[in-house]
Short mmCIF file of C-alpha atoms in Angstrom, two decimals:
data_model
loop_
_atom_site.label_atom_id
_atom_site.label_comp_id
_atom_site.label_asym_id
_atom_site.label_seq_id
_atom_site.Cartn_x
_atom_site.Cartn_y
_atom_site.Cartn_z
CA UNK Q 640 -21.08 -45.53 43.56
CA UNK Q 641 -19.43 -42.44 45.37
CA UNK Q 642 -21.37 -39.58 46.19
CA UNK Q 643 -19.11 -37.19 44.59
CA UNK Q 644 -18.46 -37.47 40.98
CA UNK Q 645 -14.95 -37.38 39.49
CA UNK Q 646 -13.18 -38.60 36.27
CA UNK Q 647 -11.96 -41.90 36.81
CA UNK Q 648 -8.69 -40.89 34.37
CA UNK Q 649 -7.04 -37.31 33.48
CA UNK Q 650 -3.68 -37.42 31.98
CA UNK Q 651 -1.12 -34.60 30.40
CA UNK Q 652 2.36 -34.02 29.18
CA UNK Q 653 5.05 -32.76 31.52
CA UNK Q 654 4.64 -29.15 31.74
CA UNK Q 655 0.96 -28.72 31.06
CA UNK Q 656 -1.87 -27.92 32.72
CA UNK Q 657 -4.88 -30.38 33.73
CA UNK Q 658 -7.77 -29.84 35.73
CA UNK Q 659 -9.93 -32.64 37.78
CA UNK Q 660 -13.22 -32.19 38.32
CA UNK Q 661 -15.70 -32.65 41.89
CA UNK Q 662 -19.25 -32.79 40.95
CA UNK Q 663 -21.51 -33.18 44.01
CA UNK Q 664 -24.99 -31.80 45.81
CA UNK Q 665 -26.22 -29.02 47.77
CA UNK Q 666 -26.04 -31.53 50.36
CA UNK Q 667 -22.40 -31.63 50.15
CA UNK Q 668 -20.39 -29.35 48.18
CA UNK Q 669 -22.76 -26.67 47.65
CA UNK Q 670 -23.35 -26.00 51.50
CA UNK Q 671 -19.73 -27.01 52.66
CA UNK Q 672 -16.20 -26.47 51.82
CA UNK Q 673 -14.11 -29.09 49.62
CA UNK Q 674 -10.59 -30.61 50.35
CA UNK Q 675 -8.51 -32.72 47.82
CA UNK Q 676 -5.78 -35.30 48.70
CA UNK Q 677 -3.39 -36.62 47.09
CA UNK Q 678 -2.55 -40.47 47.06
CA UNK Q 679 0.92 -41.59 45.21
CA UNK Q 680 0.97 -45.20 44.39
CA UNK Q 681 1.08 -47.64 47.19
CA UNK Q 682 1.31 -44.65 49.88
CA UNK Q 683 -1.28 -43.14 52.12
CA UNK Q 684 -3.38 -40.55 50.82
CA UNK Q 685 -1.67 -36.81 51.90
CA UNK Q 686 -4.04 -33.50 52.32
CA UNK Q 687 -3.40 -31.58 49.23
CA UNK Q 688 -5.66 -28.64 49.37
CA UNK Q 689 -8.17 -27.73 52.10
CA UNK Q 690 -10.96 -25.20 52.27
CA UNK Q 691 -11.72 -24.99 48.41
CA UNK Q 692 -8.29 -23.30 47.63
CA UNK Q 693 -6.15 -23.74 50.60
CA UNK Q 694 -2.73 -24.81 50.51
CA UNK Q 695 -0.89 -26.67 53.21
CA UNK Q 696 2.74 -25.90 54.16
CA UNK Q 697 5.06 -27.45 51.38
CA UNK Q 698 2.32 -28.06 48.81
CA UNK Q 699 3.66 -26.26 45.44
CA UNK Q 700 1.75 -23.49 44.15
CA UNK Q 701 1.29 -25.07 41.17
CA UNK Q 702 -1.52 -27.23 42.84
CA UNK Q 703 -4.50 -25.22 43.38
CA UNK Q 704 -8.29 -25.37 43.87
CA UNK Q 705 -11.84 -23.75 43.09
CA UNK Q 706 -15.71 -24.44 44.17
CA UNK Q 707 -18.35 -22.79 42.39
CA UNK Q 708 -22.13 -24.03 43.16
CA UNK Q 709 -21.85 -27.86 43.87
CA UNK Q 710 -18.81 -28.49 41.82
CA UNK Q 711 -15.18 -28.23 42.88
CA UNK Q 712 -11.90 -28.35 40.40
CA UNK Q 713 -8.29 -29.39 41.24
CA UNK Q 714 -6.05 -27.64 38.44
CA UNK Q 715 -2.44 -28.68 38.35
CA UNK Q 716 -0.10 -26.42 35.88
CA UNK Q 717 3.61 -27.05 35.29
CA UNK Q 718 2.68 -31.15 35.15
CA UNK Q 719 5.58 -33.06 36.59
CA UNK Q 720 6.57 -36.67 36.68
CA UNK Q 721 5.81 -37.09 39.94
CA UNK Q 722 2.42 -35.52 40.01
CA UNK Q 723 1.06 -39.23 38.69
CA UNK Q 724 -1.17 -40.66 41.48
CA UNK Q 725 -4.99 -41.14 42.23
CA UNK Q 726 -6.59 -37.69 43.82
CA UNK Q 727 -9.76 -37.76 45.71
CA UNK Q 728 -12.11 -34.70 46.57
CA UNK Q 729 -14.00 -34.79 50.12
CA UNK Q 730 -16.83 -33.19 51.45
CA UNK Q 731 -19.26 -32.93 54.13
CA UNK Q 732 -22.82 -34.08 53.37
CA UNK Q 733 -25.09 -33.07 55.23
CA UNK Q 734 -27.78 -35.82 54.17
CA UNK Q 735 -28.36 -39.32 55.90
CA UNK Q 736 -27.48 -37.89 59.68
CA UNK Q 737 -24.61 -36.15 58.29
CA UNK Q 738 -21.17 -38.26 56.65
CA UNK Q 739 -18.18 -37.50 55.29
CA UNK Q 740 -18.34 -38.41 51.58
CA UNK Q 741 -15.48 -38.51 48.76
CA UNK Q 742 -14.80 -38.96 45.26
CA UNK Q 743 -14.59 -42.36 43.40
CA UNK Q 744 -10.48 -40.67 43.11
CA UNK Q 745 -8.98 -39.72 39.64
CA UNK Q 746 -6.06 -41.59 38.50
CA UNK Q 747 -3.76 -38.71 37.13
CA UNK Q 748 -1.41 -40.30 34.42
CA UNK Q 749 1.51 -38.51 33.10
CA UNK Q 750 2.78 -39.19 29.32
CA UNK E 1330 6.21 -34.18 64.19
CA UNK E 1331 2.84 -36.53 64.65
CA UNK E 1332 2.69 -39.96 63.73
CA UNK E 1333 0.09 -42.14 63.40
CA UNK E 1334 0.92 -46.02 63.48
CA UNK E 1335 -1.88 -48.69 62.66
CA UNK E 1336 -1.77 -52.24 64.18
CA UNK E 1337 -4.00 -55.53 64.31
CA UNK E 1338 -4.93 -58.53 62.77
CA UNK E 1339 -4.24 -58.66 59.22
CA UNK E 1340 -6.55 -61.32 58.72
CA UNK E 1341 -10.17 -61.46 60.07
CA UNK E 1342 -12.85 -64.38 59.56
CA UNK E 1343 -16.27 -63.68 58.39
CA UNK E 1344 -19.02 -62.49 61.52
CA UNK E 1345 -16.29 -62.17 63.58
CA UNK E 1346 -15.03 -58.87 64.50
CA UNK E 1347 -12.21 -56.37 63.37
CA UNK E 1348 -9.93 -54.71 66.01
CA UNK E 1349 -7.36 -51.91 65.25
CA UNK E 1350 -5.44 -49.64 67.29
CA UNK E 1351 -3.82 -46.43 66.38
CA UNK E 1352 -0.39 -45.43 67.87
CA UNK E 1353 -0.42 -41.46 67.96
CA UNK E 1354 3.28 -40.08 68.66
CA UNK E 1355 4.63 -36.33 68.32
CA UNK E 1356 1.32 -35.55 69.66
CA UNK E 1357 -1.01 -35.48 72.64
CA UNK E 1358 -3.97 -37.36 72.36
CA UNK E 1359 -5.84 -35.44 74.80
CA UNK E 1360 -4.83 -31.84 73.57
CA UNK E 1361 -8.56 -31.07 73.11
CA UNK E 1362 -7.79 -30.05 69.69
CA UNK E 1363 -8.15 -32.62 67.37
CA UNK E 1364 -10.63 -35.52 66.24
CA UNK E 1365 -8.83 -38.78 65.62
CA UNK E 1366 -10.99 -41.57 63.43
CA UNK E 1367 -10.62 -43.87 60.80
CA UNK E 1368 -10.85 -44.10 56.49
CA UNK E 1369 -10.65 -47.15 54.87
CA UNK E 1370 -10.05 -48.28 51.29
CA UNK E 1371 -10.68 -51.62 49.61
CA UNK E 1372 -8.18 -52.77 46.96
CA UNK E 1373 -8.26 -50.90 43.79
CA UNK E 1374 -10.82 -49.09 44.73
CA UNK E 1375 -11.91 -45.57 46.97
CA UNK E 1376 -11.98 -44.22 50.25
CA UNK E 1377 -14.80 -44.66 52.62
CA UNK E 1378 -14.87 -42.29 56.09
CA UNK E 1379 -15.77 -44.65 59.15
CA UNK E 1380 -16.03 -42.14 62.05
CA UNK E 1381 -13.82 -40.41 64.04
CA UNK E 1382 -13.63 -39.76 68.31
CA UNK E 1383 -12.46 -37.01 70.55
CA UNK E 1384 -10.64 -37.29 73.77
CA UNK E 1385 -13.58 -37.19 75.68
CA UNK E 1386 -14.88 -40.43 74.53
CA UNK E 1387 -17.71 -38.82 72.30
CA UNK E 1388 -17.66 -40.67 68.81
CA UNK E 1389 -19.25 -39.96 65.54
CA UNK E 1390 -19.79 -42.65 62.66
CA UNK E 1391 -20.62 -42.98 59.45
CA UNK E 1392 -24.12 -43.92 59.23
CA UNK E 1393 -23.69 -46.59 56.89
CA UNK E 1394 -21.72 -48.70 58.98
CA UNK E 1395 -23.11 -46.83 62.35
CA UNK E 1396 -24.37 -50.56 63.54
CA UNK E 1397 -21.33 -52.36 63.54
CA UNK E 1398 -19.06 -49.89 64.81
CA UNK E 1399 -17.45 -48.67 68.37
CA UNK E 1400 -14.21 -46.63 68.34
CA UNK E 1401 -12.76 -46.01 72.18
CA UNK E 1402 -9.99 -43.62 72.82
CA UNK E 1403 -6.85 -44.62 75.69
CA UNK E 1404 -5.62 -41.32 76.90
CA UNK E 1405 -3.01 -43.33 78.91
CA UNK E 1406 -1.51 -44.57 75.95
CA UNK E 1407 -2.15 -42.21 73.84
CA UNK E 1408 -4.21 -44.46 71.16
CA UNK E 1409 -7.47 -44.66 69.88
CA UNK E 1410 -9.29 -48.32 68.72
CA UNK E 1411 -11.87 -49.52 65.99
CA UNK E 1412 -14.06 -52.51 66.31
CA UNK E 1413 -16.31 -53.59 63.42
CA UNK E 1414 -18.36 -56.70 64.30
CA UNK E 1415 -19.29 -59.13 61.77
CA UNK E 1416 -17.14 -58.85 59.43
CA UNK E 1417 -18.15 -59.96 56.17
CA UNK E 1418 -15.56 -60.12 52.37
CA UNK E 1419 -16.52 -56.59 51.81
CA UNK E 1420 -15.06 -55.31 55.18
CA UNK E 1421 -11.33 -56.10 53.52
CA UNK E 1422 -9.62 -53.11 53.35
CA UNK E 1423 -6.62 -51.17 54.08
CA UNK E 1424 -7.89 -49.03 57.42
CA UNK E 1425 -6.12 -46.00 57.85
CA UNK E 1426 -6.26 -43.96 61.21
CA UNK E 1427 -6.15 -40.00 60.71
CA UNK E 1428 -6.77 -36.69 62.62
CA UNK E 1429 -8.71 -33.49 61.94
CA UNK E 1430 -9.54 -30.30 63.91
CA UNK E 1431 -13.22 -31.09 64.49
CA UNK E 1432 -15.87 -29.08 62.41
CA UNK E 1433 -17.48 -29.51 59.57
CA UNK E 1434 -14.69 -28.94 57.20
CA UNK E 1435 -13.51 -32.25 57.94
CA UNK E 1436 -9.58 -31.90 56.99
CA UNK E 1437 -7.74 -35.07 57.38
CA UNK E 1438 -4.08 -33.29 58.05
CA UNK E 1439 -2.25 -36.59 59.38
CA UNK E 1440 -2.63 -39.95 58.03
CA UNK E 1441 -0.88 -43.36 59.15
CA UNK E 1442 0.39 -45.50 56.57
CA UNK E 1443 -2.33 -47.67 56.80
CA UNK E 1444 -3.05 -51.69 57.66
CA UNK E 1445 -4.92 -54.41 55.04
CA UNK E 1446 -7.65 -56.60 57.02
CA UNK E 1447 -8.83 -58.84 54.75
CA UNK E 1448 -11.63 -61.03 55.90
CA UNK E 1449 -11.47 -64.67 54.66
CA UNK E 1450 -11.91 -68.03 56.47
#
């Protein structure tokens, strides 16, 4: 059982707008910052947003991200095709001698 | 541009132990920037962190599996090594090899493509 909670399935229709949700601890999210990745199907996973709501070079502005209190969100607009893949949260916990902890992953399907 | 290549045994018994090495090219090593450590993700299922290691030698691991584990770093080659001893089913995985910037945000920029271990007699 991972230590942050996700939706194991989210899904939309080309052109829409989903959002995945990070529900974790004051251990975790609630005193650190939250990154997302991004894993397409039999690839290695690929930094997606870091720092809550950053966005590294060549990721499209239609991916972005929130935290508010120990929950974190992942909102994809303009769905496309090729956004279908499994997306994991990540966090720093500061419990148990201190760990980096993730999401079970979301498996994003799109109709 | 930095690359990370994975290599080892694909196939491990049970109790004995798991060696990888990670390749790092486009990229020093020893620039005194960056962590380098491992992630690893059973089939069909999520990713667990395993530690990571700076330049210097000093290495941080994930509690859970603190026991069993020893990373090492090879500025000479520019590579950085797991071993997990006693290995049992529920160490098969694919082991991935990544790099942050050190703190505690923890952003795994770089990935390589990854390596399944699985551990069977």
């Amino acid at each position: 059982q991972s230590v942050l909670t996700q939706p194991p399935s989210a899904s939309g229709t080309p052109g829409q707008r989903v959002t995945i949700s990070c529900s974790g601890s004051s251990s975790n999210i609630g005193s650190n910052t939250v990154n997302w990745y991004q894993q397409l199907p039999g690839t290695a996973p690929k930094l997606l947003i870091y720092t809550n709501n950053q966005r590294p070079s060549g990721v499209p502005d239609r991916f972005s991200g929130s935290k508010s209190g120990t929950s974190a969100s992942l909102a994809i607009s303009g769905l496309q095709s090729e956004d279908e893949a499994d997306y994991y949260c990540a966090a720093w916990d500061d419990s148990l001698n201190g760990r980096v902890v993730f999401g079970g992953g979301t498996k994003l399907t799109v109709l | 541009q930095l690359q990370l290549q994975e290599s080892g045994p694909g196939l491990v018994k049970p109790s004995e132990t798991l060696s990888l090495t990670c390749a790092v090219s486009g990229g020093s090593i020893s620039s005194g920037i960056y962590y380098w450590g491992w992630i690893r993700q059973p089939p069909g299922k999520g990713l667990e962190w395993i530690g990571d290691i700076y330049s210097s030698g000093s290495a941080y691991y994930n509690p859970s599996l603190k026991n069993r584990v020893t990373m090492s770093v090879d500025t000479s080659k520019n590579q950085f090594s797991l071993k997990l001893t006693s290995v049992t089913a529920s160490d098969t995985a694919v082991y991935y090899c990544t790099r942050h910037k050190g703190g505690y945000d923890y952003i795994f920029d770089s990935w390589g493509q990854g390596t399944l271990v699985t551990v069977s007699s």
